[in-house]
Amino acid sequence: MRALKQVATWHNVTPAMFKNDIAPLAEPAILKGLVSDWPLVKQVTSCTGENPHAWLNMLSDHYVGGSVRMAEIPQSESPQFFYNKARDGFNFTRKVAPFMQFMRVLLQNAELIKAGNNPGAVAIQSAPVVDYFNDLATTHTMALFADKPKPRFWLGNQSTVVAHYDDAENIACVIAGERKITLFAPHQITNLYVGSIEHTPAGAPVSMVDLNNPDFEKFPKFKQALNEALVAQLQPGDALYIPTLWWHHVEALSPINMMMNYWSGGSIAKNSEPVPMDALLLSIMTIRDLPTAQKKAWQAFFNYHIFDFEKPQNQHIPEQLKGILNPLTSQQRAQVKQWLIKQLS
């Protein structure tokens, strides 16, 4: 197997550069040093010597109070958030605990990791920054997305989140620790041996292959995915742009790591409009189990009206009769939504 291809790196990224040059490529991009001037990142990079985690004091100072939701992998398991060995549950537990209890476990685990031991892992995952560190939400902002999404943060020990996707654009910003992210294009879904849609470790389906120790006898097509995979090595202050539906396998490599990310669009960003995932679920319900001939017939209709759609194909229809074959107006969107609500009621 060849070495993985590196994700392209961009320097001195501006909103205009991101909008005009980076996002249109629809490929992952390392945005080098994008957030190196964030207060928290500056605090991290200034912590050296005997107390490399002094920056955690800044987090504690900004904490708004209350309990935290955390995930914990026991010492008996590999520090990878995944299914259990029987594949009928998960190898971690979720709990609510005081913030200082989480911090104590986080630091204790970090010392064990530095000593060469496996303590399992503890993490706060995908938590809204405003719910935990309200002041930091106003000083750590993302100008590259026009819709100004709110940040979420990930704080934990050395651990892995296996390959999964988001139905939104994502900019992931490394605050502390080093991260290695391996990415697969959306069309690689056929080679990733994807697990359940409903029963998932964190909401999105995941690849069932152990990327760092793949069983090619059980998962032979995974070799094809690896041949086209991209990898990004990230330091504090770096960010990674992950386009919609790109699979990403995230390894937090340091004893303690922190990341903030911003999701734009899709159901994951709490968009109030219907999103493509809704159409996928509806298609599973209405099309997937039809006879093959009927599925192929519907495939032709979907290709014509959606996937291969071009405006010139409807030129033979008088303009006043095109209706929803034209770009939808807000009124038409509302009408279609109400029709679907009626159909599904």
Short mmCIF file of C-alpha atoms in Angstrom, two decimals:
data_model
loop_
_atom_site.label_atom_id
_atom_site.label_comp_id
_atom_site.label_asym_id
_atom_site.label_seq_id
_atom_site.Cartn_x
_atom_site.Cartn_y
_atom_site.Cartn_z
CA MET A 1 0.00 0.00 0.00
CA ARG A 2 1.41 3.38 -0.98
CA ALA A 3 1.78 6.30 1.42
CA LEU A 4 -1.38 8.37 1.65
CA LYS A 5 -1.60 11.54 -0.39
CA GLN A 6 -1.39 14.76 1.63
CA VAL A 7 -4.26 17.23 1.76
CA ALA A 8 -3.45 20.49 -0.03
CA THR A 9 -2.25 23.30 2.26
CA TRP A 10 -3.33 26.93 1.91
CA HIS A 11 -1.68 29.87 3.67
CA ASN A 12 -2.99 33.29 4.72
CA VAL A 13 -6.57 32.30 3.91
CA THR A 14 -9.08 35.13 3.67
CA PRO A 15 -12.89 34.87 3.37
CA ALA A 16 -12.64 35.85 -0.30
CA MET A 17 -9.96 33.22 -0.97
CA PHE A 18 -12.03 30.57 0.77
CA LYS A 19 -15.20 31.49 -1.11
CA ASN A 20 -13.66 31.87 -4.57
CA ASP A 21 -10.70 29.48 -4.62
CA ILE A 22 -11.00 26.80 -1.91
CA ALA A 23 -14.67 25.91 -1.40
CA PRO A 24 -15.46 25.56 -5.16
CA LEU A 25 -12.91 22.72 -5.41
CA ALA A 26 -15.09 20.64 -3.02
CA GLU A 27 -11.95 18.97 -1.66
CA PRO A 28 -10.42 18.98 1.83
CA ALA A 29 -7.96 21.79 2.51
CA ILE A 30 -5.55 22.53 5.33
CA LEU A 31 -5.93 26.19 6.29
CA LYS A 32 -2.49 26.68 7.81
CA GLY A 33 -2.39 28.89 10.90
CA LEU A 34 -5.96 30.09 10.30
CA VAL A 35 -6.75 30.47 14.02
CA SER A 36 -3.25 30.92 15.43
CA ASP A 37 -4.26 34.34 16.78
CA TRP A 38 -7.18 32.99 18.83
CA PRO A 39 -6.66 33.78 22.55
CA LEU A 40 -6.94 30.13 23.56
CA VAL A 41 -4.49 28.97 20.89
CA LYS A 42 -2.00 31.64 21.99
CA GLN A 43 -2.38 30.40 25.55
CA VAL A 44 -1.70 26.83 24.42
CA THR A 45 1.40 27.68 22.39
CA SER A 46 2.83 29.71 25.26
CA CYS A 47 2.62 26.71 27.65
CA THR A 48 5.93 24.88 27.61
CA GLY A 49 8.23 23.09 30.01
CA GLU A 50 6.94 21.34 33.10
CA ASN A 51 3.32 22.49 32.82
CA PRO A 52 2.21 22.05 29.19
CA HIS A 53 -1.47 21.95 30.19
CA ALA A 54 -1.60 25.29 32.03
CA TRP A 55 -3.91 26.54 29.29
CA LEU A 56 -6.66 24.44 30.86
CA ASN A 57 -6.78 27.08 33.62
CA MET A 58 -8.11 29.50 31.03
CA LEU A 59 -10.92 27.09 30.24
CA SER A 60 -11.74 26.71 33.92
CA ASP A 61 -11.80 30.49 34.35
CA HIS A 62 -14.35 30.84 31.56
CA TYR A 63 -16.52 27.87 32.54
CA VAL A 64 -20.12 28.96 33.13
CA GLY A 65 -20.90 26.24 35.71
CA GLY A 66 -23.03 23.12 35.86
CA SER A 67 -22.35 19.58 34.76
CA VAL A 68 -20.83 18.30 31.52
CA ARG A 69 -21.79 15.45 29.20
CA MET A 70 -18.79 13.22 28.65
CA ALA A 71 -17.89 9.94 27.00
CA GLU A 72 -15.50 7.52 28.70
CA ILE A 73 -13.63 4.51 27.35
CA PRO A 74 -12.47 2.11 30.08
CA GLN A 75 -8.85 1.05 30.48
CA SER A 76 -9.69 -2.41 29.17
CA GLU A 77 -10.55 -1.02 25.72
CA SER A 78 -8.50 0.55 22.95
CA PRO A 79 -8.97 4.37 23.03
CA GLN A 80 -11.15 4.37 19.93
CA PHE A 81 -14.81 5.37 20.17
CA PHE A 82 -16.45 2.40 18.48
CA TYR A 83 -18.71 -0.62 18.93
CA ASN A 84 -18.00 -3.30 21.51
CA LYS A 85 -16.56 -6.65 20.45
CA ALA A 86 -20.04 -8.19 20.09
CA ARG A 87 -21.16 -5.24 17.92
CA ASP A 88 -24.39 -5.03 19.93
CA GLY A 89 -23.41 -1.89 21.84
CA PHE A 90 -20.50 0.49 22.25
CA ASN A 91 -17.11 0.31 23.96
CA PHE A 92 -17.70 3.54 25.88
CA THR A 93 -20.29 5.01 28.21
CA ARG A 94 -21.83 8.45 28.32
CA LYS A 95 -22.41 10.19 31.63
CA VAL A 96 -23.15 13.54 33.19
CA ALA A 97 -20.58 14.73 35.72
CA PRO A 98 -19.21 17.92 37.32
CA PHE A 99 -16.71 19.77 35.14
CA MET A 100 -13.92 19.48 37.69
CA GLN A 101 -14.42 15.70 37.88
CA PHE A 102 -13.99 15.52 34.12
CA MET A 103 -10.85 17.66 34.34
CA ARG A 104 -9.34 15.45 37.05
CA VAL A 105 -9.85 12.32 34.94
CA LEU A 106 -8.54 14.10 31.85
CA LEU A 107 -5.30 15.08 33.61
CA GLN A 108 -4.87 11.72 35.34
CA ASN A 109 -5.23 9.92 32.02
CA ALA A 110 -2.73 12.30 30.42
CA GLU A 111 -0.09 11.39 33.00
CA LEU A 112 -0.68 7.68 32.41
CA ILE A 113 -0.39 8.16 28.66
CA LYS A 114 2.91 10.03 29.04
CA ALA A 115 4.16 7.11 31.15
CA GLY A 116 3.36 4.70 28.31
CA ASN A 117 0.16 3.24 29.78
CA ASN A 118 -3.33 2.90 28.32
CA PRO A 119 -5.89 4.53 30.63
CA GLY A 120 -8.70 4.40 28.08
CA ALA A 121 -9.95 7.91 27.33
CA VAL A 122 -12.40 10.57 28.39
CA ALA A 123 -13.84 13.29 26.15
CA ILE A 124 -16.41 16.01 25.79
CA GLN A 125 -17.58 15.74 22.19
CA SER A 126 -19.41 18.17 19.91
CA ALA A 127 -20.48 20.43 22.77
CA PRO A 128 -21.76 23.97 22.03
CA VAL A 129 -19.09 26.40 23.22
CA VAL A 130 -21.75 28.86 24.34
CA ASP A 131 -23.17 26.30 26.81
CA TYR A 132 -19.82 25.80 28.56
CA PHE A 133 -17.57 28.80 27.87
CA ASN A 134 -19.86 31.61 26.77
CA ASP A 135 -17.14 34.28 26.59
CA LEU A 136 -14.99 32.12 24.31
CA ALA A 137 -17.83 31.87 21.79
CA THR A 138 -17.48 35.61 21.12
CA THR A 139 -13.68 35.65 20.88
CA HIS A 140 -13.26 32.49 18.80
CA THR A 141 -15.33 33.12 15.68
CA MET A 142 -15.22 31.86 12.09
CA ALA A 143 -15.42 34.42 9.29
CA LEU A 144 -15.12 31.94 6.39
CA PHE A 145 -18.74 30.74 6.53
CA ALA A 146 -21.26 33.42 5.57
CA ASP A 147 -23.95 32.01 7.86
CA LYS A 148 -21.75 32.54 10.96
CA PRO A 149 -22.30 29.11 12.56
CA LYS A 150 -21.79 28.71 16.29
CA PRO A 151 -18.70 26.77 17.43
CA ARG A 152 -18.65 23.37 19.06
CA PHE A 153 -15.70 21.92 20.93
CA TRP A 154 -14.01 18.57 21.44
CA LEU A 155 -11.79 18.11 24.50
CA GLY A 156 -10.25 14.81 25.50
CA ASN A 157 -7.34 12.44 25.80
CA GLN A 158 -5.42 10.68 23.05
CA SER A 159 -8.16 8.83 21.18
CA THR A 160 -9.73 8.11 17.80
CA VAL A 161 -13.11 8.83 16.25
CA VAL A 162 -13.53 6.34 13.39
CA ALA A 163 -14.40 7.34 9.83
CA HIS A 164 -17.79 9.03 9.59
CA TYR A 165 -19.36 11.88 7.60
CA ASP A 166 -21.23 15.12 8.26
CA ASP A 167 -24.11 16.31 6.08
CA ALA A 168 -22.69 19.83 6.33
CA GLU A 169 -19.54 21.72 5.44
CA ASN A 170 -17.08 21.64 8.31
CA ILE A 171 -14.12 23.75 9.40
CA ALA A 172 -12.27 21.99 12.23
CA CYS A 173 -9.80 24.15 14.16
CA VAL A 174 -7.05 22.61 16.32
CA ILE A 175 -6.55 24.42 19.61
CA ALA A 176 -4.34 22.00 21.56
CA GLY A 177 -2.48 18.81 20.68
CA GLU A 178 -1.75 17.30 17.31
CA ARG A 179 -4.37 15.70 15.06
CA LYS A 180 -4.17 13.34 12.15
CA ILE A 181 -7.26 13.21 9.95
CA THR A 182 -7.65 10.68 7.15
CA LEU A 183 -10.27 11.53 4.55
CA PHE A 184 -12.23 9.60 1.92
CA ALA A 185 -14.33 11.10 -0.86
CA PRO A 186 -18.10 10.51 -0.71
CA HIS A 187 -18.03 7.97 -3.56
CA GLN A 188 -15.80 5.72 -1.43
CA ILE A 189 -18.86 4.74 0.63
CA THR A 190 -18.98 1.47 -1.34
CA ASN A 191 -15.47 0.57 -0.13
CA LEU A 192 -15.75 1.62 3.53
CA TYR A 193 -18.07 -1.11 4.85
CA VAL A 194 -20.42 1.31 6.54
CA GLY A 195 -22.34 0.26 9.64
CA SER A 196 -25.88 0.91 10.81
CA ILE A 197 -27.68 4.17 10.01
CA GLU A 198 -29.67 4.04 13.26
CA HIS A 199 -27.34 2.52 15.87
CA THR A 200 -24.18 4.62 15.69
CA PRO A 201 -21.50 5.71 18.16
CA ALA A 202 -22.28 9.40 17.75
CA GLY A 203 -25.18 9.94 15.34
CA ALA A 204 -23.59 9.32 11.93
CA PRO A 205 -22.89 5.91 10.37
CA VAL A 206 -19.25 4.84 10.66
CA SER A 207 -16.85 2.61 8.76
CA MET A 208 -16.55 -0.79 10.42
CA VAL A 209 -12.90 -1.12 9.33
CA ASP A 210 -10.06 -0.46 11.77
CA LEU A 211 -8.05 1.96 9.63
CA ASN A 212 -4.81 1.40 11.53
CA ASN A 213 -5.12 -2.40 11.45
CA PRO A 214 -7.40 -3.29 8.53
CA ASP A 215 -8.54 -6.85 7.99
CA PHE A 216 -8.29 -7.08 4.20
CA GLU A 217 -9.66 -10.62 4.14
CA LYS A 218 -12.86 -9.43 5.75
CA PHE A 219 -12.89 -6.00 4.08
CA PRO A 220 -11.06 -6.44 0.72
CA LYS A 221 -12.52 -3.34 -0.96
CA PHE A 222 -11.02 -1.13 1.73
CA LYS A 223 -7.72 -1.31 -0.18
CA GLN A 224 -9.37 0.75 -2.93
CA ALA A 225 -10.46 3.36 -0.41
CA LEU A 226 -6.94 3.62 0.99
CA ASN A 227 -5.49 4.07 -2.49
CA GLU A 228 -7.48 7.30 -2.84
CA ALA A 229 -7.40 8.47 0.78
CA LEU A 230 -6.00 11.84 1.83
CA VAL A 231 -4.31 12.65 5.13
CA ALA A 232 -3.91 15.91 7.06
CA GLN A 233 -1.45 16.48 9.91
CA LEU A 234 -2.56 19.43 12.03
CA GLN A 235 -0.91 21.54 14.73
CA PRO A 236 -2.43 24.10 17.14
CA GLY A 237 -3.70 27.05 15.11
CA ASP A 238 -4.31 24.99 11.96
CA ALA A 239 -7.76 24.33 10.54
CA LEU A 240 -9.11 21.74 8.12
CA TYR A 241 -11.92 22.36 5.66
CA ILE A 242 -13.99 19.19 5.20
CA PRO A 243 -16.60 19.39 2.41
CA THR A 244 -20.05 17.91 2.86
CA LEU A 245 -20.21 14.08 3.03
CA TRP A 246 -16.44 13.56 3.01
CA TRP A 247 -15.60 10.70 5.37
CA HIS A 248 -13.05 11.60 8.06
CA HIS A 249 -11.18 9.42 10.54
CA VAL A 250 -9.90 11.65 13.36
CA GLU A 251 -6.95 10.77 15.57
CA ALA A 252 -6.13 13.01 18.54
CA LEU A 253 -2.45 12.21 19.05
CA SER A 254 -1.47 14.11 22.21
CA PRO A 255 -2.25 13.22 25.85
CA ILE A 256 -4.73 16.13 25.89
CA ASN A 257 -6.31 17.61 22.76
CA MET A 258 -8.87 20.30 22.00
CA MET A 259 -10.59 21.28 18.79
CA MET A 260 -13.38 23.69 17.86
CA ASN A 261 -15.41 23.16 14.73
CA TYR A 262 -18.06 24.98 12.72
CA TRP A 263 -20.77 23.24 10.70
CA SER A 264 -22.50 25.14 7.92
CA GLY A 265 -25.75 23.81 6.45
CA GLY A 266 -27.30 20.37 6.72
CA SER A 267 -29.28 18.81 9.53
CA ILE A 268 -26.23 18.85 11.79
CA ALA A 269 -26.32 22.67 11.80
CA LYS A 270 -29.98 22.62 12.90
CA ASN A 271 -31.23 23.93 9.57
CA SER A 272 -35.00 24.43 9.80
CA GLU A 273 -35.55 23.51 6.14
CA PRO A 274 -35.76 19.93 4.81
CA VAL A 275 -32.29 18.61 4.06
CA PRO A 276 -31.02 15.89 1.67
CA MET A 277 -30.83 13.31 4.47
CA ASP A 278 -34.61 13.62 4.81
CA ALA A 279 -34.94 12.67 1.14
CA LEU A 280 -32.60 9.70 1.64
CA LEU A 281 -34.68 8.36 4.53
CA LEU A 282 -37.91 8.89 2.58
CA SER A 283 -36.38 7.06 -0.40
CA ILE A 284 -35.40 4.14 1.84
CA MET A 285 -39.03 3.97 2.93
CA THR A 286 -40.59 4.31 -0.51
CA ILE A 287 -38.12 3.11 -3.18
CA ARG A 288 -35.34 0.89 -1.86
CA ASP A 289 -37.44 -2.29 -1.46
CA LEU A 290 -39.32 -2.03 -4.74
CA PRO A 291 -38.73 -4.62 -7.47
CA THR A 292 -35.50 -4.00 -9.38
CA ALA A 293 -37.27 -2.88 -12.57
CA GLN A 294 -39.25 -0.26 -10.67
CA LYS A 295 -36.12 0.98 -8.87
CA LYS A 296 -34.33 1.40 -12.19
CA ALA A 297 -37.32 3.28 -13.56
CA TRP A 298 -37.33 5.66 -10.60
CA GLN A 299 -33.57 6.03 -10.94
CA ALA A 300 -34.09 7.40 -14.44
CA PHE A 301 -36.63 9.91 -13.09
CA PHE A 302 -34.32 11.00 -10.28
CA ASN A 303 -31.42 11.40 -12.72
CA TYR A 304 -33.55 13.49 -15.08
CA HIS A 305 -35.13 15.79 -12.50
CA ILE A 306 -32.33 15.99 -9.91
CA PHE A 307 -28.88 14.52 -10.46
CA ASP A 308 -28.47 15.31 -14.17
CA PHE A 309 -30.78 18.29 -14.14
CA GLU A 310 -29.97 21.18 -16.46
CA LYS A 311 -32.25 24.16 -17.06
CA PRO A 312 -32.17 23.84 -20.89
CA GLN A 313 -33.87 20.44 -20.72
CA ASN A 314 -37.22 22.14 -19.95
CA GLN A 315 -37.10 24.71 -22.74
CA HIS A 316 -39.93 22.94 -24.57
CA ILE A 317 -42.33 23.77 -21.71
CA PRO A 318 -44.06 27.20 -21.77
CA GLU A 319 -42.65 29.36 -18.97
CA GLN A 320 -46.04 29.80 -17.28
CA LEU A 321 -46.41 26.00 -17.00
CA LYS A 322 -42.99 25.06 -15.62
CA GLY A 323 -44.05 25.41 -11.99
CA ILE A 324 -41.64 23.59 -9.67
CA LEU A 325 -39.43 22.63 -12.63
CA ASN A 326 -38.02 26.15 -12.22
CA PRO A 327 -35.93 27.07 -9.15
CA LEU A 328 -38.35 27.00 -6.23
CA THR A 329 -39.73 30.22 -4.83
CA SER A 330 -40.31 30.54 -1.09
CA GLN A 331 -44.04 30.10 -1.72
CA GLN A 332 -43.49 26.92 -3.74
CA ARG A 333 -41.16 25.52 -1.07
CA ALA A 334 -43.85 26.09 1.53
CA GLN A 335 -46.46 24.41 -0.68
CA VAL A 336 -44.28 21.35 -1.32
CA LYS A 337 -43.51 21.10 2.39
CA GLN A 338 -47.20 21.20 3.29
CA TRP A 339 -47.96 18.55 0.66
CA LEU A 340 -45.29 16.28 2.12
CA ILE A 341 -46.57 16.84 5.65
CA LYS A 342 -50.04 15.81 4.48
CA GLN A 343 -48.66 12.72 2.71
CA LEU A 344 -46.70 11.61 5.75
CA SER A 345 -49.44 12.28 8.28
#
